[in-house]
Amino acid sequence: MNAVPRTLSRSLNDRMIAGVMGGIAHRFGWNPTLVRVLYVVISLASAAFPGILIYLLLWLLIPNEAD
């Protein structure tokens, strides 16, 4: 049972804007569409601005798959 741990990286194949949510979904083995919908719902529930700011920070901090 030596599974290779998945690293957190922005997806190059499953991206809508920058691949942040696709990368998070890939890291944990979740459905990317579900992750995106949940992120939007949580962002709207918190008046949207913090969600946009967090997304931009993740875009800057999480490397691409190829890097």
Tab-separated table of N, CA, C and O in Angstrom, residues 9-59:
chain	number	residue	atom	x	y	z
A	9	SER	N	-1.215	21.282	-6.641
A	9	SER	CA	-0.771	22.107	-7.762
A	9	SER	C	-1.991	22.521	-8.571
A	9	SER	O	-3.027	21.869	-8.523
A	10	ARG	N	-1.843	23.617	-9.318
A	10	ARG	CA	-2.941	24.074	-10.169
A	10	ARG	C	-3.034	23.168	-11.385
A	10	ARG	O	-2.034	22.843	-12.004
A	11	SER	N	-4.239	22.777	-11.719
A	11	SER	CA	-4.466	21.861	-12.825
A	11	SER	C	-4.259	22.563	-14.166
A	11	SER	O	-4.698	23.693	-14.367
A	12	LEU	N	-3.604	21.869	-15.077
A	12	LEU	CA	-3.441	22.393	-16.437
A	12	LEU	C	-4.548	21.893	-17.357
A	12	LEU	O	-4.852	22.517	-18.361
A	13	ASN	N	-5.165	20.760	-17.008
A	13	ASN	CA	-6.186	20.165	-17.860
A	13	ASN	C	-7.606	20.500	-17.417
A	13	ASN	O	-8.495	20.618	-18.244
A	14	ASP	N	-7.810	20.608	-16.122
A	14	ASP	CA	-9.154	20.827	-15.588
A	14	ASP	C	-9.223	22.215	-14.960
A	14	ASP	O	-9.208	22.375	-13.755
A	15	ARG	N	-9.268	23.226	-15.813
A	15	ARG	CA	-9.267	24.595	-15.316
A	15	ARG	C	-10.383	25.394	-15.955
A	15	ARG	O	-10.735	25.190	-17.100
A	16	MET	N	-10.930	26.300	-15.140
A	16	MET	CA	-11.926	27.242	-15.644
A	16	MET	C	-11.278	28.622	-15.761
A	16	MET	O	-11.435	29.296	-16.760
A	17	ILE	N	-10.570	29.028	-14.713
A	17	ILE	CA	-9.867	30.315	-14.737
A	17	ILE	C	-8.373	30.063	-14.611
A	17	ILE	O	-7.629	30.263	-15.548
A	18	ALA	N	-7.940	29.609	-13.433
A	18	ALA	CA	-6.511	29.409	-13.206
A	18	ALA	C	-6.168	27.982	-12.802
A	18	ALA	O	-5.011	27.669	-12.601
A	19	GLY	N	-7.150	27.112	-12.661
A	19	GLY	CA	-6.900	25.728	-12.295
A	19	GLY	C	-6.782	25.488	-10.804
A	19	GLY	O	-6.400	24.398	-10.383
A	20	VAL	N	-7.098	26.486	-9.989
A	20	VAL	CA	-6.964	26.354	-8.537
A	20	VAL	C	-7.936	25.303	-8.004
A	20	VAL	O	-7.526	24.367	-7.303
A	21	MET	N	-9.208	25.436	-8.310
A	21	MET	CA	-10.201	24.489	-7.792
A	21	MET	C	-10.009	23.099	-8.397
A	21	MET	O	-10.186	22.095	-7.716
A	22	GLY	N	-9.617	23.030	-9.665
A	22	GLY	CA	-9.321	21.738	-10.290
A	22	GLY	C	-8.144	21.052	-9.617
A	22	GLY	O	-8.143	19.842	-9.423
A	23	GLY	N	-7.133	21.823	-9.242
A	23	GLY	CA	-5.975	21.269	-8.550
A	23	GLY	C	-6.312	20.782	-7.157
A	23	GLY	O	-5.843	19.723	-6.722
A	24	ILE	N	-7.125	21.546	-6.440
A	24	ILE	CA	-7.547	21.127	-5.103
A	24	ILE	C	-8.376	19.849	-5.194
A	24	ILE	O	-8.190	18.920	-4.409
A	25	ALA	N	-9.285	19.805	-6.153
A	25	ALA	CA	-10.114	18.609	-6.332
A	25	ALA	C	-9.250	17.396	-6.684
A	25	ALA	O	-9.459	16.303	-6.148
A	26	HIS	N	-8.275	17.571	-7.539
A	26	HIS	CA	-7.381	16.466	-7.915
A	26	HIS	C	-6.575	15.990	-6.714
A	26	HIS	O	-6.384	14.794	-6.523
A	27	ARG	N	-6.109	16.903	-5.891
A	27	ARG	CA	-5.294	16.568	-4.717
A	27	ARG	C	-6.046	15.659	-3.757
A	27	ARG	O	-5.504	14.723	-3.203
A	28	PHE	N	-7.325	15.936	-3.539
A	28	PHE	CA	-8.113	15.168	-2.583
A	28	PHE	C	-8.990	14.097	-3.228
A	28	PHE	O	-9.702	13.383	-2.525
A	29	GLY	N	-8.968	14.002	-4.564
A	29	GLY	CA	-9.749	12.986	-5.258
A	29	GLY	C	-11.232	13.296	-5.317
A	29	GLY	O	-12.055	12.384	-5.322
A	30	TRP	N	-11.575	14.572	-5.342
A	30	TRP	CA	-12.966	15.006	-5.371
A	30	TRP	C	-13.377	15.393	-6.780
A	30	TRP	O	-12.558	15.568	-7.667
A	31	ASN	N	-14.660	15.604	-6.977
A	31	ASN	CA	-15.209	16.051	-8.244
A	31	ASN	C	-14.935	17.562	-8.392
A	31	ASN	O	-15.379	18.346	-7.544
A	32	PRO	N	-14.238	17.992	-9.440
A	32	PRO	CA	-13.911	19.414	-9.606
A	32	PRO	C	-15.135	20.324	-9.698
A	32	PRO	O	-15.123	21.434	-9.173
A	33	THR	N	-16.203	19.853	-10.331
A	33	THR	CA	-17.410	20.668	-10.437
A	33	THR	C	-18.030	20.904	-9.061
A	33	THR	O	-18.453	22.023	-8.753
A	34	LEU	N	-18.051	19.885	-8.245
A	34	LEU	CA	-18.586	20.020	-6.900
A	34	LEU	C	-17.743	20.998	-6.076
A	34	LEU	O	-18.292	21.825	-5.344
A	35	VAL	N	-16.429	20.940	-6.204
A	35	VAL	CA	-15.544	21.861	-5.482
A	35	VAL	C	-15.810	23.298	-5.926
A	35	VAL	O	-15.899	24.202	-5.089
A	36	ARG	N	-15.972	23.512	-7.213
A	36	ARG	CA	-16.245	24.863	-7.723
A	36	ARG	C	-17.580	25.400	-7.203
A	36	ARG	O	-17.670	26.553	-6.775
A	37	VAL	N	-18.615	24.562	-7.253
A	37	VAL	CA	-19.936	24.991	-6.794
A	37	VAL	C	-19.892	25.320	-5.304
A	37	VAL	O	-20.416	26.352	-4.875
A	38	LEU	N	-19.277	24.465	-4.510
A	38	LEU	CA	-19.171	24.728	-3.075
A	38	LEU	C	-18.388	26.006	-2.798
A	38	LEU	O	-18.757	26.789	-1.917
A	39	TYR	N	-17.335	26.246	-3.550
A	39	TYR	CA	-16.541	27.452	-3.352
A	39	TYR	C	-17.353	28.710	-3.667
A	39	TYR	O	-17.298	29.699	-2.929
A	40	VAL	N	-18.119	28.668	-4.739
A	40	VAL	CA	-18.951	29.818	-5.098
A	40	VAL	C	-20.030	30.050	-4.041
A	40	VAL	O	-20.262	31.193	-3.632
A	41	VAL	N	-20.667	28.990	-3.579
A	41	VAL	CA	-21.709	29.131	-2.560
A	41	VAL	C	-21.124	29.715	-1.276
A	41	VAL	O	-21.690	30.642	-0.682
A	42	ILE	N	-19.984	29.196	-0.843
A	42	ILE	CA	-19.352	29.716	0.370
A	42	ILE	C	-18.909	31.160	0.172
A	42	ILE	O	-19.052	31.994	1.066
A	43	SER	N	-18.386	31.485	-1.003
A	43	SER	CA	-17.957	32.856	-1.279
A	43	SER	C	-19.135	33.826	-1.263
A	43	SER	O	-19.034	34.918	-0.712
A	44	LEU	N	-20.247	33.434	-1.860
A	44	LEU	CA	-21.421	34.306	-1.872
A	44	LEU	C	-22.016	34.468	-0.478
A	44	LEU	O	-22.536	35.530	-0.144
A	45	ALA	N	-21.927	33.431	0.322
A	45	ALA	CA	-22.445	33.507	1.682
A	45	ALA	C	-21.612	34.444	2.549
A	45	ALA	O	-22.090	34.966	3.543
A	46	SER	N	-20.361	34.673	2.139
A	46	SER	CA	-19.490	35.571	2.903
A	46	SER	C	-19.311	36.899	2.177
A	46	SER	O	-18.261	37.531	2.274
A	47	ALA	N	-20.296	37.320	1.421
A	47	ALA	CA	-20.312	38.591	0.689
A	47	ALA	C	-19.323	38.635	-0.476
A	47	ALA	O	-18.924	39.700	-0.906
A	48	ALA	N	-18.871	37.499	-0.979
A	48	ALA	CA	-18.088	37.325	-2.204
A	48	ALA	C	-16.679	37.904	-2.173
A	48	ALA	O	-15.771	37.318	-2.706
A	49	PHE	N	-16.449	39.051	-1.574
A	49	PHE	CA	-15.118	39.658	-1.641
A	49	PHE	C	-14.024	38.790	-1.021
A	49	PHE	O	-12.987	38.594	-1.644
A	50	PRO	N	-14.208	38.229	0.184
A	50	PRO	CA	-13.147	37.376	0.724
A	50	PRO	C	-12.873	36.159	-0.155
A	50	PRO	O	-11.732	35.725	-0.267
A	51	GLY	N	-13.912	35.614	-0.801
A	51	GLY	CA	-13.714	34.465	-1.677
A	51	GLY	C	-12.860	34.797	-2.879
A	51	GLY	O	-12.004	34.021	-3.277
A	52	ILE	N	-13.068	35.970	-3.444
A	52	ILE	CA	-12.259	36.407	-4.586
A	52	ILE	C	-10.820	36.642	-4.151
A	52	ILE	O	-9.876	36.243	-4.838
A	53	LEU	N	-10.642	37.260	-3.010
A	53	LEU	CA	-9.300	37.530	-2.494
A	53	LEU	C	-8.545	36.233	-2.204
A	53	LEU	O	-7.379	36.089	-2.571
A	54	ILE	N	-9.224	35.271	-1.600
A	54	ILE	CA	-8.597	33.982	-1.313
A	54	ILE	C	-8.234	33.267	-2.606
A	54	ILE	O	-7.162	32.684	-2.724
A	55	TYR	N	-9.111	33.318	-3.600
A	55	TYR	CA	-8.819	32.678	-4.883
A	55	TYR	C	-7.572	33.291	-5.521
A	55	TYR	O	-6.702	32.577	-6.018
A	56	LEU	N	-7.472	34.606	-5.494
A	56	LEU	CA	-6.297	35.266	-6.063
A	56	LEU	C	-5.018	34.891	-5.315
A	56	LEU	O	-3.967	34.674	-5.934
A	57	LEU	N	-5.093	34.803	-3.996
A	57	LEU	CA	-3.925	34.380	-3.217
A	57	LEU	C	-3.525	32.942	-3.549
A	57	LEU	O	-2.337	32.641	-3.704
A	58	LEU	N	-4.516	32.058	-3.658
A	58	LEU	CA	-4.212	30.675	-4.027
A	58	LEU	C	-3.610	30.600	-5.423
A	58	LEU	O	-2.712	29.794	-5.683
A	59	TRP	N	-4.084	31.435	-6.332
A	59	TRP	CA	-3.555	31.485	-7.697
A	59	TRP	C	-2.069	31.837	-7.669
A	59	TRP	O	-1.262	31.276	-8.396
